[in-house]
Short mmCIF file of C-alpha atoms in Angstrom, two decimals:
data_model
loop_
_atom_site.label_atom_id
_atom_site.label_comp_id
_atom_site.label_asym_id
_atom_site.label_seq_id
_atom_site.Cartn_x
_atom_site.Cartn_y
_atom_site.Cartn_z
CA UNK A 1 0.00 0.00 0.00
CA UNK A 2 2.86 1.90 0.55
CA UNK A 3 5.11 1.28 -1.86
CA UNK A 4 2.20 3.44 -4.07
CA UNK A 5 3.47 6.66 -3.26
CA UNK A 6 7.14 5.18 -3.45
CA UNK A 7 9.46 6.94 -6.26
CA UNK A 8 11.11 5.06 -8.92
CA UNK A 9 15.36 5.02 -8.15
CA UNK A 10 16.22 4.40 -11.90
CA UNK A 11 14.09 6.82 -13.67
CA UNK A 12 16.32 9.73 -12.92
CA UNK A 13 19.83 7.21 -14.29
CA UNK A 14 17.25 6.62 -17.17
CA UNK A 15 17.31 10.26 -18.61
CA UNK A 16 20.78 10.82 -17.86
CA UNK A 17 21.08 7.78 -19.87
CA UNK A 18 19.20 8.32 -22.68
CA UNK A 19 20.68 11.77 -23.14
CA UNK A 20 24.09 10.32 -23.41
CA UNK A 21 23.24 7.94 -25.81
CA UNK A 22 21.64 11.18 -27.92
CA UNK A 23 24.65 13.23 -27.31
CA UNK A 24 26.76 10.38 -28.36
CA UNK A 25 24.35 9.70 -31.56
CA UNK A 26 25.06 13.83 -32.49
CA UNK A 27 28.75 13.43 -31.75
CA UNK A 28 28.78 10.42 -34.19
CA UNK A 29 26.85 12.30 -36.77
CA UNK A 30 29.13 15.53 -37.12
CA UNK A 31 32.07 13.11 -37.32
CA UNK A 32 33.72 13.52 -33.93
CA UNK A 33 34.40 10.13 -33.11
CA UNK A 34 36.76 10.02 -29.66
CA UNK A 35 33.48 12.54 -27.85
CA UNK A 36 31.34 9.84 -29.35
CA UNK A 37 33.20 6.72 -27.26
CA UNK A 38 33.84 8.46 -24.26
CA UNK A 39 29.99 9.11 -23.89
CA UNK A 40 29.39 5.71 -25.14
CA UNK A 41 32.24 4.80 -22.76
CA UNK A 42 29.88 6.53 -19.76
CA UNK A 43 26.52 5.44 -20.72
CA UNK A 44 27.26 2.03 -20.28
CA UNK A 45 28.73 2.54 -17.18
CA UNK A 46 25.34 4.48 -16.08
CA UNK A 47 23.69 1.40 -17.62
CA UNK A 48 25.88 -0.94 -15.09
CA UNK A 49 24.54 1.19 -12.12
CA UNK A 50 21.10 1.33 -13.60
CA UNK A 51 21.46 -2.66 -13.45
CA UNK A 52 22.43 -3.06 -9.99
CA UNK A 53 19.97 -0.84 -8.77
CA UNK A 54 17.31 -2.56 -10.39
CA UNK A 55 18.42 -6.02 -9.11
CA UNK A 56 17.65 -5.08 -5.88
#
């Protein structure tokens, strides 16, 4: 009953996600390649964190 009112952990590491990824997409796109991987490079680290919290 609770747990209704409860907010969701992950959502926030979601956006920040998904905005890397979008930044990393427009990186790609105007050709600058190393910005590209080090966003990749820290989404997927947000996606590890986003795992383990989720897991729990």
């Amino acid at each position: 009953m609770f747990g209704l009112f409860k907010r969701n952990p992950t959502k926030k590491l979601r956006k920040q996600y998904d905005s890397l990824l979008e930044q990393a997409m427009h990186a790609q796109r105007n050709g600058d390649i190393k910005t590209y991987s080090m966003l990749t490079a820290d989404a997927e680290a947000l996606w590890a964190k986003i795992e383990t919290a989720e897991d729990r």
